[in-house]
mmCIF file of C-alpha atoms and ligand atoms in Angstrom:
data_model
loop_
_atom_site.group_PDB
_atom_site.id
_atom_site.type_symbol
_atom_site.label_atom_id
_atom_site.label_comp_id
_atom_site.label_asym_id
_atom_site.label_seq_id
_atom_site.Cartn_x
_atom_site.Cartn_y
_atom_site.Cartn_z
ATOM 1 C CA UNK R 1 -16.065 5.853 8.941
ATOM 2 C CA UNK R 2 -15.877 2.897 11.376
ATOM 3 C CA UNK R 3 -16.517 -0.515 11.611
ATOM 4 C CA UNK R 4 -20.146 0.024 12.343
ATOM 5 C CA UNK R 5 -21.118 2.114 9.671
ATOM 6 C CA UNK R 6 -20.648 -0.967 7.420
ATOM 7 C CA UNK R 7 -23.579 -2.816 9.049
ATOM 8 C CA UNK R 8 -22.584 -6.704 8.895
ATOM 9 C CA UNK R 9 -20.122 -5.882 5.549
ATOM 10 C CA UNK R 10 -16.906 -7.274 7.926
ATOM 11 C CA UNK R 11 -17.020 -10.190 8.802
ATOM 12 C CA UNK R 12 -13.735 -9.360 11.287
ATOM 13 C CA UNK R 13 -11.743 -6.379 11.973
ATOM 14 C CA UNK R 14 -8.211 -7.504 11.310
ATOM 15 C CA UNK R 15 -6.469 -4.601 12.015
ATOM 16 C CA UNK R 16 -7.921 -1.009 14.247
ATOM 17 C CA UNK R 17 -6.986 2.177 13.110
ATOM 18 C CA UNK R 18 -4.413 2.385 16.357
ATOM 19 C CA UNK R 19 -2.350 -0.652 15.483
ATOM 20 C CA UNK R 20 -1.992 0.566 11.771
ATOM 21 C CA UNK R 21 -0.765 4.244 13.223
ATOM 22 C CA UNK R 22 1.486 2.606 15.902
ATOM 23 C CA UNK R 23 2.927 0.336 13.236
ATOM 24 C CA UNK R 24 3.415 2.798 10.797
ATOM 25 C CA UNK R 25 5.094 5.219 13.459
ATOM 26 C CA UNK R 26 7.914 2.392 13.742
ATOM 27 C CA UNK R 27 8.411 1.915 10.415
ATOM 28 C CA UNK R 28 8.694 5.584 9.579
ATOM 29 C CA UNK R 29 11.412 5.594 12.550
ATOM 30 C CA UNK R 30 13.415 3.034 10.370
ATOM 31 C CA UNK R 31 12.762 4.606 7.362
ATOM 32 C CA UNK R 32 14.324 8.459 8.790
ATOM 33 C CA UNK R 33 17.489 5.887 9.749
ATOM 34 C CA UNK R 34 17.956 4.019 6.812
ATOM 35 C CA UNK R 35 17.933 7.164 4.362
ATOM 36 C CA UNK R 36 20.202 9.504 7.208
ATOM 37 C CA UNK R 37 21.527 12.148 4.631
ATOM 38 C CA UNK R 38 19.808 11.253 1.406
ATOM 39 C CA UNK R 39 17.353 12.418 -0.358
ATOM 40 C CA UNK R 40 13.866 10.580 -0.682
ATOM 41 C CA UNK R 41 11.307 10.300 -3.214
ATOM 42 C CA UNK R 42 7.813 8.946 -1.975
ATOM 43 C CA UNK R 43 6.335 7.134 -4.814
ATOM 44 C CA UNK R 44 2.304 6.291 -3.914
ATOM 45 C CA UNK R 45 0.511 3.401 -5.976
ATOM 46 C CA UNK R 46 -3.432 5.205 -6.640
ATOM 47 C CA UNK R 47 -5.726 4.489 -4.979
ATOM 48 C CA UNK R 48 -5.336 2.427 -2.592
ATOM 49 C CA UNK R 49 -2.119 3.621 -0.994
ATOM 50 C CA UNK R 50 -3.709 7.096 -0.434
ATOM 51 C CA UNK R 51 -4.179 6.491 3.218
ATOM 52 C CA UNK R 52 -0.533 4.673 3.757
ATOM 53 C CA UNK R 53 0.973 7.136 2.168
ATOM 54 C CA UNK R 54 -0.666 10.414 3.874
ATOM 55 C CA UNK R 55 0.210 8.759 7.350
ATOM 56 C CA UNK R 56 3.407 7.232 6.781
ATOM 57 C CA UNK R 57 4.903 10.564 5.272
ATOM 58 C CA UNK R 58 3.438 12.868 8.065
ATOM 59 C CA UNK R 59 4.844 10.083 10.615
ATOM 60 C CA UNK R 60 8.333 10.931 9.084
ATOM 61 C CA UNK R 61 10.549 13.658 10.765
ATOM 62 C CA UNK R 62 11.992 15.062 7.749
ATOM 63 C CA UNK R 63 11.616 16.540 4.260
ATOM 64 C CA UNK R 64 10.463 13.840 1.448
ATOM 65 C CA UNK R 65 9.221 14.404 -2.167
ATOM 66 C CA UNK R 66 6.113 12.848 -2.950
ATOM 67 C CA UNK R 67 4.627 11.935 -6.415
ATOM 68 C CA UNK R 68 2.427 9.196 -7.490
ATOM 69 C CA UNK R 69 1.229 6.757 -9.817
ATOM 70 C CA UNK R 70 -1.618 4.514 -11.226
ATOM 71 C CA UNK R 71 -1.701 1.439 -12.066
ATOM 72 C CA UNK R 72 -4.247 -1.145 -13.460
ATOM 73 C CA UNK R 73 -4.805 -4.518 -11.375
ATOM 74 C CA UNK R 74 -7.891 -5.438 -9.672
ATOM 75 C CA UNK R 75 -10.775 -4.102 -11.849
ATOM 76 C CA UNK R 76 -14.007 -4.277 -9.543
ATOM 77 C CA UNK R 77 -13.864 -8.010 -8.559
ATOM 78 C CA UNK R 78 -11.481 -9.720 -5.596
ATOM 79 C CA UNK R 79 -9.364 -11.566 -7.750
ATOM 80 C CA UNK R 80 -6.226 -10.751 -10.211
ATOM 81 C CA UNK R 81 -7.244 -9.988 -13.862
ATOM 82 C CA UNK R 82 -3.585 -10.664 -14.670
ATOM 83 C CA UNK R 83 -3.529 -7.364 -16.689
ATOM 84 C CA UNK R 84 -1.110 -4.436 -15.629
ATOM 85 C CA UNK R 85 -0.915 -1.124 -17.236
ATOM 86 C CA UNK R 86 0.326 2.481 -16.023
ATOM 87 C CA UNK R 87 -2.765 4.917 -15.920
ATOM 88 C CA UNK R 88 -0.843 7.867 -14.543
ATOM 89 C CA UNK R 89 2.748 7.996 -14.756
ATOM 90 C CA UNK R 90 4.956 10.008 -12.276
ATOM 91 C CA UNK R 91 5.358 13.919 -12.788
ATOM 92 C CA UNK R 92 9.015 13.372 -11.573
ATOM 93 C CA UNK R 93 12.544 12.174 -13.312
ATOM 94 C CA UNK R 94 13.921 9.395 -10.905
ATOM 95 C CA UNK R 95 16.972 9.135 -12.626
ATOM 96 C CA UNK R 96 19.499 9.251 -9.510
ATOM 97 C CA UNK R 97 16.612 9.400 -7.040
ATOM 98 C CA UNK R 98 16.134 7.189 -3.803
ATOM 99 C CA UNK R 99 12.601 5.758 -4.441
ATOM 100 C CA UNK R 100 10.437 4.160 -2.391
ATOM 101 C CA UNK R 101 6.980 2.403 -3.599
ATOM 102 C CA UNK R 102 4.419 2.659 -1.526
ATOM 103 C CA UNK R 103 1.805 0.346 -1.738
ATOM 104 C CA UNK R 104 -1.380 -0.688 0.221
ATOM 105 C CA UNK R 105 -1.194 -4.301 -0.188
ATOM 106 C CA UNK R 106 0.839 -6.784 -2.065
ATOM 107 C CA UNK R 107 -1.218 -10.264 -3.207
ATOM 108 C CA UNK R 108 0.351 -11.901 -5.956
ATOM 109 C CA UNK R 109 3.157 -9.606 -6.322
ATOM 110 C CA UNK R 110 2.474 -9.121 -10.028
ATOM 111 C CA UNK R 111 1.648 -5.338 -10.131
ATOM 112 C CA UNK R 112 4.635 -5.057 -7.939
ATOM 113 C CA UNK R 113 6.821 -6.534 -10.088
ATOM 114 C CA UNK R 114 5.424 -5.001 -13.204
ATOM 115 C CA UNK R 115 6.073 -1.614 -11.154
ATOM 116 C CA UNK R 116 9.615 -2.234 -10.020
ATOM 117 C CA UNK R 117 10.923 -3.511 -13.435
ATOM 118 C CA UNK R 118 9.495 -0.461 -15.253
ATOM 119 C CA UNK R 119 11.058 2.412 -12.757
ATOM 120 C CA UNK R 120 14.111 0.271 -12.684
ATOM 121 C CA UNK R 121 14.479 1.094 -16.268
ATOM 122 C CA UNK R 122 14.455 5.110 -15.774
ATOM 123 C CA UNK R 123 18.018 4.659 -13.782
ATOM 124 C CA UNK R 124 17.256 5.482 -9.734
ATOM 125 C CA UNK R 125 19.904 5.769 -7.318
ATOM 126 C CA UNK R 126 17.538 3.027 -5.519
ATOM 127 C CA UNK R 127 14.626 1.323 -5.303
ATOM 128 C CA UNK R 128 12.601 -0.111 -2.089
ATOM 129 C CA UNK R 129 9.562 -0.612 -1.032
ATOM 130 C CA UNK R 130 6.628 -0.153 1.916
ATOM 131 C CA UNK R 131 3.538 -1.883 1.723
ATOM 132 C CA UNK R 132 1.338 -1.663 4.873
ATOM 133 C CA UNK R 133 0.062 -5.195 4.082
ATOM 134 C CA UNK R 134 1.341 -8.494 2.646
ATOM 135 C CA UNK R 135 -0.131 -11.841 1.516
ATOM 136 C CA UNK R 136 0.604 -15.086 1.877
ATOM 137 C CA UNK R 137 1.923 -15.382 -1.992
ATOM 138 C CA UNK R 138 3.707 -11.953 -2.056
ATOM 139 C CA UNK R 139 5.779 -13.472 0.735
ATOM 140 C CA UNK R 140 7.211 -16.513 -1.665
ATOM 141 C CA UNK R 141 8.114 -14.653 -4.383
ATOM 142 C CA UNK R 142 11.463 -13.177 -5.774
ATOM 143 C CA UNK R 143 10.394 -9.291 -5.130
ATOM 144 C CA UNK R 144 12.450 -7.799 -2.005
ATOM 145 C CA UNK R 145 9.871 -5.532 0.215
ATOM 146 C CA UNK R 146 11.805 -4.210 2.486
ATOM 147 C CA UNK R 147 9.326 -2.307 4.563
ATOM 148 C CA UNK R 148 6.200 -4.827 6.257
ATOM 149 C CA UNK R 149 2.940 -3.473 8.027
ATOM 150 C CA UNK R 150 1.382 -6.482 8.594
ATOM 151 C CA UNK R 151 1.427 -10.377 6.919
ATOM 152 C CA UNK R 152 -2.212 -11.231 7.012
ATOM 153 C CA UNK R 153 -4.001 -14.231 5.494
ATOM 154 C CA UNK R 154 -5.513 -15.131 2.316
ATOM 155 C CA UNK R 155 -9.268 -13.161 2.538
ATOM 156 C CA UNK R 156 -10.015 -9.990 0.751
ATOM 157 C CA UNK R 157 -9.656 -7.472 2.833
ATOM 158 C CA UNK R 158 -11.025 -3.713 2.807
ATOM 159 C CA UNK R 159 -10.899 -0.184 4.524
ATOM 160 C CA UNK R 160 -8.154 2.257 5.164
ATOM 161 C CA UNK R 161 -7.595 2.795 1.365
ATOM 162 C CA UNK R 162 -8.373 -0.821 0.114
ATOM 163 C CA UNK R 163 -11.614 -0.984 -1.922
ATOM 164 C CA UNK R 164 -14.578 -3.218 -3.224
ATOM 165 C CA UNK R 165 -16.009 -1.898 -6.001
ATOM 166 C CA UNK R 166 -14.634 2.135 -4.788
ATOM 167 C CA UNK R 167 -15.960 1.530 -1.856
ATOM 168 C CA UNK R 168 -14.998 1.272 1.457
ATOM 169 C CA UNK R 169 -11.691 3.244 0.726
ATOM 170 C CA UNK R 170 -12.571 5.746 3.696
ATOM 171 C CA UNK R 171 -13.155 2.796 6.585
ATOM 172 C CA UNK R 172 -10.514 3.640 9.766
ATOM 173 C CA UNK R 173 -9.893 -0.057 10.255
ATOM 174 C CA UNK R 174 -8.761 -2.934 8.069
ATOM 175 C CA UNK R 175 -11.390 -5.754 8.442
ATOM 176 C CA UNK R 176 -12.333 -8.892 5.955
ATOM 177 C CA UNK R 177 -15.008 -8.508 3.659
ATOM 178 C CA UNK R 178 -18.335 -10.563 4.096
ATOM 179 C CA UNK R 179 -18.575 -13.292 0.844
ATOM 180 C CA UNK R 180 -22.358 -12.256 0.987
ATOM 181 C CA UNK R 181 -21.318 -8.434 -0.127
ATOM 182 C CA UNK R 182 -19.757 -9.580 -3.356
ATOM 183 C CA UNK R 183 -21.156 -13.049 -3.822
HETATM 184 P P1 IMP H 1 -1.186 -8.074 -6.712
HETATM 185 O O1 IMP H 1 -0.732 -7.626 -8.077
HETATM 186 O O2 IMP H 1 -1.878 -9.418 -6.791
HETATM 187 O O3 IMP H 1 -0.087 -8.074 -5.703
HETATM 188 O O4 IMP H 1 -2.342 -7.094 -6.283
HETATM 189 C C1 IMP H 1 -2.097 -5.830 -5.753
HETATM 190 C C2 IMP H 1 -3.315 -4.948 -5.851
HETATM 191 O O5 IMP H 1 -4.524 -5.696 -5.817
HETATM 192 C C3 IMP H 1 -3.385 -4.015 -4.651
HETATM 193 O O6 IMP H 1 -2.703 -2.823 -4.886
HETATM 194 C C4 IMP H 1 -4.879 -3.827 -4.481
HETATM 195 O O7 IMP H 1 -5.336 -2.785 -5.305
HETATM 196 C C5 IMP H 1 -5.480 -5.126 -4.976
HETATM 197 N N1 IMP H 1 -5.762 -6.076 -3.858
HETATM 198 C C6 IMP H 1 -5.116 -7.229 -3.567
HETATM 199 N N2 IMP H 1 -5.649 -7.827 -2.490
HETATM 200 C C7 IMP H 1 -6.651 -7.016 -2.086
HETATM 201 C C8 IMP H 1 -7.589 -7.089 -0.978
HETATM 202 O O8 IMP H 1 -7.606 -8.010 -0.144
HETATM 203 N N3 IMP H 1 -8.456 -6.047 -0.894
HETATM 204 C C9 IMP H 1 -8.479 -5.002 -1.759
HETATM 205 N N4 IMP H 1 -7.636 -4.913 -2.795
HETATM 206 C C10 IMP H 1 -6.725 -5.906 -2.957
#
């Protein structure tokens, strides 16, 4: 759906659906470069990277494996609970695998971290990761993302995978959620 099928939910479209596909065209371009003649594991954080991940893969001009898993953050609200547990653990051994994470957002960085530290532990050849967007806070702390969509400010943001409450997931754009929706 679009922007107007939300009614007055967005208070702002912060990004269209044509500057996420142009940006994630680039990025896959640097992405076929930087892993020339390796072998690449796609690793998609549920839910919300379902849309990231289903364009930036078909944006790439080669073969990648794909797997994903699920992690606890958010819960139904718009700030961190602070709790992080796996719900769905990969299908696939990355021992001696080039991973990459891909995420739809990074905010505090702690799910990220939590994420990283944990597949570090199963031995991968390498680890990196894409996030289509980044916060203000992710961008301070220790946790090297080496694959940017966008920086974007501090509001709670929704659509093109990113949820309130479930919904919204299946909104084109990126835009900033009204306070009146969830206060
Ligand atoms: P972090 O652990 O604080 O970095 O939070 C990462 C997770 O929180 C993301 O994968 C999203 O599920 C969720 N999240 C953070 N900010 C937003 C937002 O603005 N909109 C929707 N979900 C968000």
């Amino acid at each position: 759906m679009e922007a107007e099928h939300v009614d007055d939910d967005l208070t702002e479209v912060v990004l269209t659906e044509e500057q996420i596909q142009r940006r994630t065209t680039e990025l896959a371009q640097e992405i076929e470069r930087d892993y020339a003649g390796k072998e690449l594991l796609l690793v998609g954080v549920l839910r919300g990277a379902v849309m990231v991940m289903a364009d930036m893969a078909r944006s790439l001009k080669r073969h990648v494996e794909m797997d994903w898993m699920a992690i606890s953050s958010y819960g139904t609200g718009t700030s961190s609970s602070g709790v992080v547990r796996i719900l769905k653990d990969l299908d696939t051994d990355i021992n001696g695998k080039h991973v990459l994470v891909v995420e739809d957002i990074i905010d505090t960085g702690l799910t990220l971290s939590y994420l990283l530290s944990n597949l570090a532990s199963r031995g991968p050849a390498s680890t990196e990761v894409f996030t289509l967007l980044r916060k203000p806070e992710a961008q301070r702390m220790a946790v090297k993302v080496k694959y940017v969509g966008f920086d974007i400010p501090n509001d709670f943001v929704v659509g093109y995978g990113l949820d309130y409450a479930e919904r919204y997931r299946n909104l084109r754009c990126v835009g900033t959620l009204a306070p009146h929706v969830y206060s």
